[in-house]
Short mmCIF file of N, CA, C and O in Angstrom, two decimals:
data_model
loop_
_atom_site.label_atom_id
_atom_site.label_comp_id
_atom_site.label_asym_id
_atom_site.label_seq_id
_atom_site.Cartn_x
_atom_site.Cartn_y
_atom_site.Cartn_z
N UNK F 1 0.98 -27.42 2.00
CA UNK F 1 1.13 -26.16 1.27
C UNK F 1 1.22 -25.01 2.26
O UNK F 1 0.77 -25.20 3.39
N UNK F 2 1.74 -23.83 1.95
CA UNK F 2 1.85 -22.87 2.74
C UNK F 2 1.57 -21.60 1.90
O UNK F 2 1.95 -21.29 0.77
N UNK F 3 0.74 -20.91 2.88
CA UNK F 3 0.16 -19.60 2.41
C UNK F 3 0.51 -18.66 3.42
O UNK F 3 1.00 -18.86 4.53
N UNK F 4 0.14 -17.45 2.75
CA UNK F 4 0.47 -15.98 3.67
C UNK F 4 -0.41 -15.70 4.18
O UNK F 4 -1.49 -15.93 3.63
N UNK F 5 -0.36 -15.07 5.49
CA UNK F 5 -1.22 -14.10 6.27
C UNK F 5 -2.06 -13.72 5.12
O UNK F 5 -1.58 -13.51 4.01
N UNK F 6 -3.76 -13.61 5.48
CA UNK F 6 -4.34 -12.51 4.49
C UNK F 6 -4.54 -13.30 3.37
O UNK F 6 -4.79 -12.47 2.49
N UNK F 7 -4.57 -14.45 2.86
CA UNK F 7 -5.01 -15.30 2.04
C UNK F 7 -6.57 -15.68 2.45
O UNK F 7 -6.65 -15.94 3.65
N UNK F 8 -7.70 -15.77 1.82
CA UNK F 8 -8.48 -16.31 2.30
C UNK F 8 -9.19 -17.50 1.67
O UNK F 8 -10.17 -18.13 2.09
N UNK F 9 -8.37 -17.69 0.39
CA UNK F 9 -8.17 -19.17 0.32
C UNK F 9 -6.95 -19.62 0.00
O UNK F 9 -6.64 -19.34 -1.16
N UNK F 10 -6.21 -20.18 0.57
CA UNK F 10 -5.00 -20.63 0.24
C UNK F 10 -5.14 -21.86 -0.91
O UNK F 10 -6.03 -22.71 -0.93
N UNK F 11 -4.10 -21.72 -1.79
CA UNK F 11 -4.27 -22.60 -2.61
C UNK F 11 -4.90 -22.56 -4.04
O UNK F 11 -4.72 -23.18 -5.09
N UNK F 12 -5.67 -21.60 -3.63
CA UNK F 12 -6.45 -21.03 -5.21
C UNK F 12 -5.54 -20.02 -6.00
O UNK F 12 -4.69 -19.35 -5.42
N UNK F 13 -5.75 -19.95 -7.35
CA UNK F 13 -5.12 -18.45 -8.14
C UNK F 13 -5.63 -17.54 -7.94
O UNK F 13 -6.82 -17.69 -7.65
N UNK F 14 -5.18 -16.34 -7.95
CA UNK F 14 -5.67 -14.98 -7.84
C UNK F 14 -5.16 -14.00 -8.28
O UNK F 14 -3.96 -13.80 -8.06
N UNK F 15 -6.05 -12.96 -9.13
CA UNK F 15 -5.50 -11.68 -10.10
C UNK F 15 -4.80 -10.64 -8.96
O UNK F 15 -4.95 -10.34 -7.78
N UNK F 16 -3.82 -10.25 -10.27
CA UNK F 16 -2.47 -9.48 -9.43
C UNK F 16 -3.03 -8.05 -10.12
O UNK F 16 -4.09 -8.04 -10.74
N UNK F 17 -2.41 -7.12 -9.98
CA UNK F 17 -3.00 -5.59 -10.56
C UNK F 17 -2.01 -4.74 -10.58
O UNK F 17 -1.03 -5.04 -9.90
N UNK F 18 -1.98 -3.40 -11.36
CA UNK F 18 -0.93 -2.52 -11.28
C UNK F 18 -1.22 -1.11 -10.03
O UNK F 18 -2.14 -0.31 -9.87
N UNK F 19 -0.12 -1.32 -9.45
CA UNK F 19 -0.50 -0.32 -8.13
C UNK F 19 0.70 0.97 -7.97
O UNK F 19 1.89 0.72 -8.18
N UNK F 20 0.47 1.65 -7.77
CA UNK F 20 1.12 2.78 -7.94
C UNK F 20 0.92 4.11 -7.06
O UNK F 20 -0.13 4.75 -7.04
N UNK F 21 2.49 4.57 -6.06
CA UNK F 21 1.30 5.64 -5.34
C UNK F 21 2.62 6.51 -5.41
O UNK F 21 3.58 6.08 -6.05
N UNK F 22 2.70 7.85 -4.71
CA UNK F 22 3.72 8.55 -4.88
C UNK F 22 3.84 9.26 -3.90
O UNK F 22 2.85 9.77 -3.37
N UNK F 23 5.27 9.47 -3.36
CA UNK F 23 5.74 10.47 -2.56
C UNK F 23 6.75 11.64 -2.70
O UNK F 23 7.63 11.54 -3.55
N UNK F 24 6.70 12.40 -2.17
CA UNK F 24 7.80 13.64 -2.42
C UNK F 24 9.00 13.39 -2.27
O UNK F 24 9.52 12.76 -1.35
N UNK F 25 9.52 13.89 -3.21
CA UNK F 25 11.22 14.16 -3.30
C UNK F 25 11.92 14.97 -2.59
O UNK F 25 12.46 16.00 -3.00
N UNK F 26 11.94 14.47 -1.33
CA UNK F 26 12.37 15.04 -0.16
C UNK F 26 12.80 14.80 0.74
O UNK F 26 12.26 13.71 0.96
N UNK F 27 13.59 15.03 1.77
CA UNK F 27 13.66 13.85 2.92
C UNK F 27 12.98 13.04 3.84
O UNK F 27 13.46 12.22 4.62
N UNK F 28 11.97 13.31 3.69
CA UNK F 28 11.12 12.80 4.37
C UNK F 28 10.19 11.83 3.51
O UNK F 28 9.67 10.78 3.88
N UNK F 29 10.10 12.43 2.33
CA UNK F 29 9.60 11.25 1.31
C UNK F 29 10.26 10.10 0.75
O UNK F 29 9.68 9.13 0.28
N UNK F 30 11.88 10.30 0.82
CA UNK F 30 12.80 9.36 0.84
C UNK F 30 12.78 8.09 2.09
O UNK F 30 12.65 6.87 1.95
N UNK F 31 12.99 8.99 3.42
CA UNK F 31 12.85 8.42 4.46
C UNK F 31 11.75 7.62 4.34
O UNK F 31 11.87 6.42 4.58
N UNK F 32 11.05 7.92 4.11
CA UNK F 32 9.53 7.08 3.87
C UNK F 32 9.55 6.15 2.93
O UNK F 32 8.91 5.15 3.27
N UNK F 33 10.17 6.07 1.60
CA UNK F 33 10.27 5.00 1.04
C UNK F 33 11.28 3.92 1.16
O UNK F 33 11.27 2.94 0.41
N UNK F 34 12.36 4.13 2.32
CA UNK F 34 12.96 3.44 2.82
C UNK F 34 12.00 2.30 3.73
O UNK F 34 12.08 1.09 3.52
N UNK F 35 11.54 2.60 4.25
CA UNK F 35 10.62 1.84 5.53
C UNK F 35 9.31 1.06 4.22
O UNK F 35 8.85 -0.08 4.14
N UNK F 36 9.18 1.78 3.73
CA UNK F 36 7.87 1.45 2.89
C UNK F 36 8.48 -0.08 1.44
O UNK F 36 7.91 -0.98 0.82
N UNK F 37 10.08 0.55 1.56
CA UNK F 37 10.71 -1.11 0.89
C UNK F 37 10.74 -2.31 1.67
O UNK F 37 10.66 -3.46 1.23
N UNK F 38 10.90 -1.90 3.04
CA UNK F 38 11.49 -2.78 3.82
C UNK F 38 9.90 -3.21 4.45
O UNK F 38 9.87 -4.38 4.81
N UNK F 39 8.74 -2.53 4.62
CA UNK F 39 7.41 -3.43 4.54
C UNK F 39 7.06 -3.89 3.75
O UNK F 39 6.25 -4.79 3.91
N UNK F 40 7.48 -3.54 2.47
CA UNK F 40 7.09 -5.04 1.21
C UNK F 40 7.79 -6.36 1.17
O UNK F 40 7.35 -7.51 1.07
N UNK F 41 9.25 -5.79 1.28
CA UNK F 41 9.97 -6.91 1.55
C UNK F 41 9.55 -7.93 2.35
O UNK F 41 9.54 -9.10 1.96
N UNK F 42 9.04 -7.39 4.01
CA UNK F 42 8.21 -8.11 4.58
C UNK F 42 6.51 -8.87 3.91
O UNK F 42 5.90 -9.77 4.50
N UNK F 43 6.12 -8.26 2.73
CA UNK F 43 5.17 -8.81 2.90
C UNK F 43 3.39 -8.06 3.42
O UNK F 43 2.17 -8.25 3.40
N UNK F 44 4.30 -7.29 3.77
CA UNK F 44 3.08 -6.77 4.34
C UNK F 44 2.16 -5.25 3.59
O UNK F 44 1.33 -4.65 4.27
N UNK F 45 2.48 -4.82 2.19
CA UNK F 45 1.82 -4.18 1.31
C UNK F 45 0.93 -4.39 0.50
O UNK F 45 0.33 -3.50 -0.10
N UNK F 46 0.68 -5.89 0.33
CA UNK F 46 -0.51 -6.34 -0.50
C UNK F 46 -1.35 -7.26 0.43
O UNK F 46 -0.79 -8.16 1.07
N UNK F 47 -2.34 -7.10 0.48
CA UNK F 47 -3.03 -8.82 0.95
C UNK F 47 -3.63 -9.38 -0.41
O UNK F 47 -3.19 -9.10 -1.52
N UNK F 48 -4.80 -10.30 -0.12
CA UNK F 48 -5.26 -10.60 -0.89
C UNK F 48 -6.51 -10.76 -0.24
O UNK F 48 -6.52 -11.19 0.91
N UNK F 49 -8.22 -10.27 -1.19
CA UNK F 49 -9.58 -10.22 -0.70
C UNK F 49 -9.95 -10.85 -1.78
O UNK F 49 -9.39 -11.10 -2.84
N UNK F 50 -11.39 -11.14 -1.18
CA UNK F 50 -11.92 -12.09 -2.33
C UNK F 50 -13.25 -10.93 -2.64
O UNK F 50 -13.75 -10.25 -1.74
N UNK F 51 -13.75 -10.88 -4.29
CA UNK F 51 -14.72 -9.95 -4.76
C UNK F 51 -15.08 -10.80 -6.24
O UNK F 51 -14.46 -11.07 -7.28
N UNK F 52 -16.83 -11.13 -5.53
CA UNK F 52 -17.50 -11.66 -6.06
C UNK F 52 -16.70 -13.11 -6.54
O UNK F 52 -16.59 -13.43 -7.72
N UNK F 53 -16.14 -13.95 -5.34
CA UNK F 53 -15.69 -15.11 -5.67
C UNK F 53 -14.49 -15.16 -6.09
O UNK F 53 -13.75 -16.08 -5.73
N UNK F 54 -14.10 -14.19 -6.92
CA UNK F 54 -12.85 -13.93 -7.29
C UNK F 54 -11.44 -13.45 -6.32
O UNK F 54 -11.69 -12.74 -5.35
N UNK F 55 -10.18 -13.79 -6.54
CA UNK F 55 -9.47 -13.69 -5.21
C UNK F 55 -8.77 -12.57 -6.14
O UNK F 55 -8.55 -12.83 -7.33
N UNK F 56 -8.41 -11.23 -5.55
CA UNK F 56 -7.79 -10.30 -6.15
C UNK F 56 -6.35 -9.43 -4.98
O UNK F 56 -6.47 -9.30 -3.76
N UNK F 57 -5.16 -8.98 -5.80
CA UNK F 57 -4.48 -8.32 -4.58
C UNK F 57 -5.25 -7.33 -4.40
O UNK F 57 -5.99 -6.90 -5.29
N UNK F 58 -5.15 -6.73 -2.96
CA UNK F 58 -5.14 -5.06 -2.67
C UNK F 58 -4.57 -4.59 -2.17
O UNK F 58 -3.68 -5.35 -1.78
N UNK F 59 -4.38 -3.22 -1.69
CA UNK F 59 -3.69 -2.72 -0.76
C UNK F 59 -4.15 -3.09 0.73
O UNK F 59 -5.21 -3.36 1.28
N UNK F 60 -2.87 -2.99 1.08
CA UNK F 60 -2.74 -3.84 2.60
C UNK F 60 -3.13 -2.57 3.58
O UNK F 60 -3.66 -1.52 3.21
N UNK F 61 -2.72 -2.93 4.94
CA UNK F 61 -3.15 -1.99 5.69
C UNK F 61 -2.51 -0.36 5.84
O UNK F 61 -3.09 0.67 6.19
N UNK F 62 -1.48 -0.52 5.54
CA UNK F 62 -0.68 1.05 5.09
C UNK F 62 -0.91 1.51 4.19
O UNK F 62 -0.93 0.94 3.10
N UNK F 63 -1.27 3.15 4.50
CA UNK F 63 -1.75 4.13 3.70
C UNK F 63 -0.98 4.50 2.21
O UNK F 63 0.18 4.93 2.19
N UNK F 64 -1.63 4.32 1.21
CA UNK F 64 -0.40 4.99 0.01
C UNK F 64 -1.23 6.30 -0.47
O UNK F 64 -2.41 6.64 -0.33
N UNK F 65 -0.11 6.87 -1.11
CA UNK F 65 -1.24 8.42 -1.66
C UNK F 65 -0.85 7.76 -3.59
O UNK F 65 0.15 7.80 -4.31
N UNK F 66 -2.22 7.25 -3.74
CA UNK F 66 -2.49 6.89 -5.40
C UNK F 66 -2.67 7.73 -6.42
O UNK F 66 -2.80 7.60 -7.64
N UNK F 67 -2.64 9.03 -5.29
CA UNK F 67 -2.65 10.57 -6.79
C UNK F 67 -2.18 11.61 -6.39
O UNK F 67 -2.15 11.79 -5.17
N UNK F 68 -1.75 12.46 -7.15
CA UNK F 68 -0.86 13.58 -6.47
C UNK F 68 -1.91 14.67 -6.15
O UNK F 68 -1.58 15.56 -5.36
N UNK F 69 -3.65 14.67 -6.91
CA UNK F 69 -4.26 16.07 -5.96
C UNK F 69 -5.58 15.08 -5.28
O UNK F 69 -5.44 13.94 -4.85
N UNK F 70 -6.60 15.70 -5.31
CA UNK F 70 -7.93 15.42 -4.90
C UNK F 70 -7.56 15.63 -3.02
O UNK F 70 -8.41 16.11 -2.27
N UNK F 71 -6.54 15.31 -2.65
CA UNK F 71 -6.64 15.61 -1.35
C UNK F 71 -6.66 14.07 -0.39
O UNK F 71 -6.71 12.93 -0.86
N UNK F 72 -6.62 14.38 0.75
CA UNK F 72 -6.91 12.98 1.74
C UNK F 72 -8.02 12.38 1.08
O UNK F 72 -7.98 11.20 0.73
N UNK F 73 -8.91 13.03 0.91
CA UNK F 73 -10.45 12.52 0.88
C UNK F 73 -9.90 11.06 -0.78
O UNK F 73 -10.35 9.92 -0.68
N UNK F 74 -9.30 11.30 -1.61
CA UNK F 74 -8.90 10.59 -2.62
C UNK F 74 -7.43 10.07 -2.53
O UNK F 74 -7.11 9.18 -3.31
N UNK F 75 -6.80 10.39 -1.92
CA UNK F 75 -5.40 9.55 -1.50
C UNK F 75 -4.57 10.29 -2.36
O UNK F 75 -3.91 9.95 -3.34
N UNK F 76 -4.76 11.44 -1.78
CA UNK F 76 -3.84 12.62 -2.93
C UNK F 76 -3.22 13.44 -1.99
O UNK F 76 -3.50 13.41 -0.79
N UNK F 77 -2.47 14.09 -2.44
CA UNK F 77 -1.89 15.42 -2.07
C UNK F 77 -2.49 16.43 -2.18
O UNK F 77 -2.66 16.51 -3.40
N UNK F 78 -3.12 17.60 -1.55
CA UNK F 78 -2.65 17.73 -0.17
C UNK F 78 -2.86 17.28 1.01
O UNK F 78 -4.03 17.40 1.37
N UNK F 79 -1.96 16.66 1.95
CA UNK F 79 -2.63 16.33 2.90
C UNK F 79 -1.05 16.38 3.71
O UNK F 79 -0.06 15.76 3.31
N UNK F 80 -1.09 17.07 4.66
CA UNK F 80 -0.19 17.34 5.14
C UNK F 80 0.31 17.00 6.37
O UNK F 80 1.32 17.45 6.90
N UNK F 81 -0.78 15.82 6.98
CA UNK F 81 0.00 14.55 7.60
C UNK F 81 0.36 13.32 7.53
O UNK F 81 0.59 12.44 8.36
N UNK F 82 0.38 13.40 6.12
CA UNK F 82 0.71 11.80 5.50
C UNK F 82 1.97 11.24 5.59
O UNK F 82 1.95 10.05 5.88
N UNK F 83 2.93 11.67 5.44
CA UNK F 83 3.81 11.50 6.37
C UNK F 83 3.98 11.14 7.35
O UNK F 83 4.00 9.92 7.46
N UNK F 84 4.12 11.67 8.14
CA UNK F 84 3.77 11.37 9.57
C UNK F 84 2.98 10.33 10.02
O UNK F 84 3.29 9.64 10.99
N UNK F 85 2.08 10.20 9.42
CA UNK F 85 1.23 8.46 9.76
C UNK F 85 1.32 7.72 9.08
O UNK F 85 0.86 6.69 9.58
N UNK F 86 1.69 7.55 8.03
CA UNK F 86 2.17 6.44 6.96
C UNK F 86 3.99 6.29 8.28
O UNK F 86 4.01 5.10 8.60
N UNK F 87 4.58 6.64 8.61
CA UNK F 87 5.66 6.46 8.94
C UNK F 87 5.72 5.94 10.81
O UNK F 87 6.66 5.56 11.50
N UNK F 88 4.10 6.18 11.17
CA UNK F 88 3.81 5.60 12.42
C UNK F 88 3.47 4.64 12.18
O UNK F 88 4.01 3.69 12.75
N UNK F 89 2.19 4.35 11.05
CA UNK F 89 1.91 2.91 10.63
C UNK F 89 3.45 2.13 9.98
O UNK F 89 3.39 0.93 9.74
N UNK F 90 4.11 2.50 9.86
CA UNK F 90 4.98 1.40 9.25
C UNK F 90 5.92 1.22 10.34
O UNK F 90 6.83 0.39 10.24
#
């Protein structure tokens, strides 16, 4: 059998979830979701952790912004180098 990176049990089932994050309509937020298709494609936007026995996806090691306010501190907007390091990390 073959499993992915980031499995930590291969072979078992595990709950999938709805994930959702957002970027600006802009060039640079475009630019960014270019690279950010082409790391899923790879594979590399979800892993999978295990919580309380249970194997669940999460977000992988690249940053997403999951709300448009609250700020960095909540994965929101404003934060006005997210860009910029979401696009170094990828």
């Amino acid at each position: 059998s073959c499993s992915k990176v980031g499995d930590p049990r291969p072979g078992q089932p595990y709950k999938g979830g709805n994930f959702c994050a957002f970027l600006p309509d802009n060039r640079e937020g475009q630019k960014t979701a270019v690279l950010l298709k082409k790391a899923f494609e790879q594979g590399l936007t979800f892993h999978i952790k295990s919580f309380n026995g249970e194997e669940r996806v999460t977000w992988g090691l690249i940053p997403h912004k999951t709300s448009w306010d609250g700020g960095k501190a909540r994965n929101g907007y404003p934060d006005a180098q997210y860009l910029r390091e979401v696009c170094t990390v990828l």
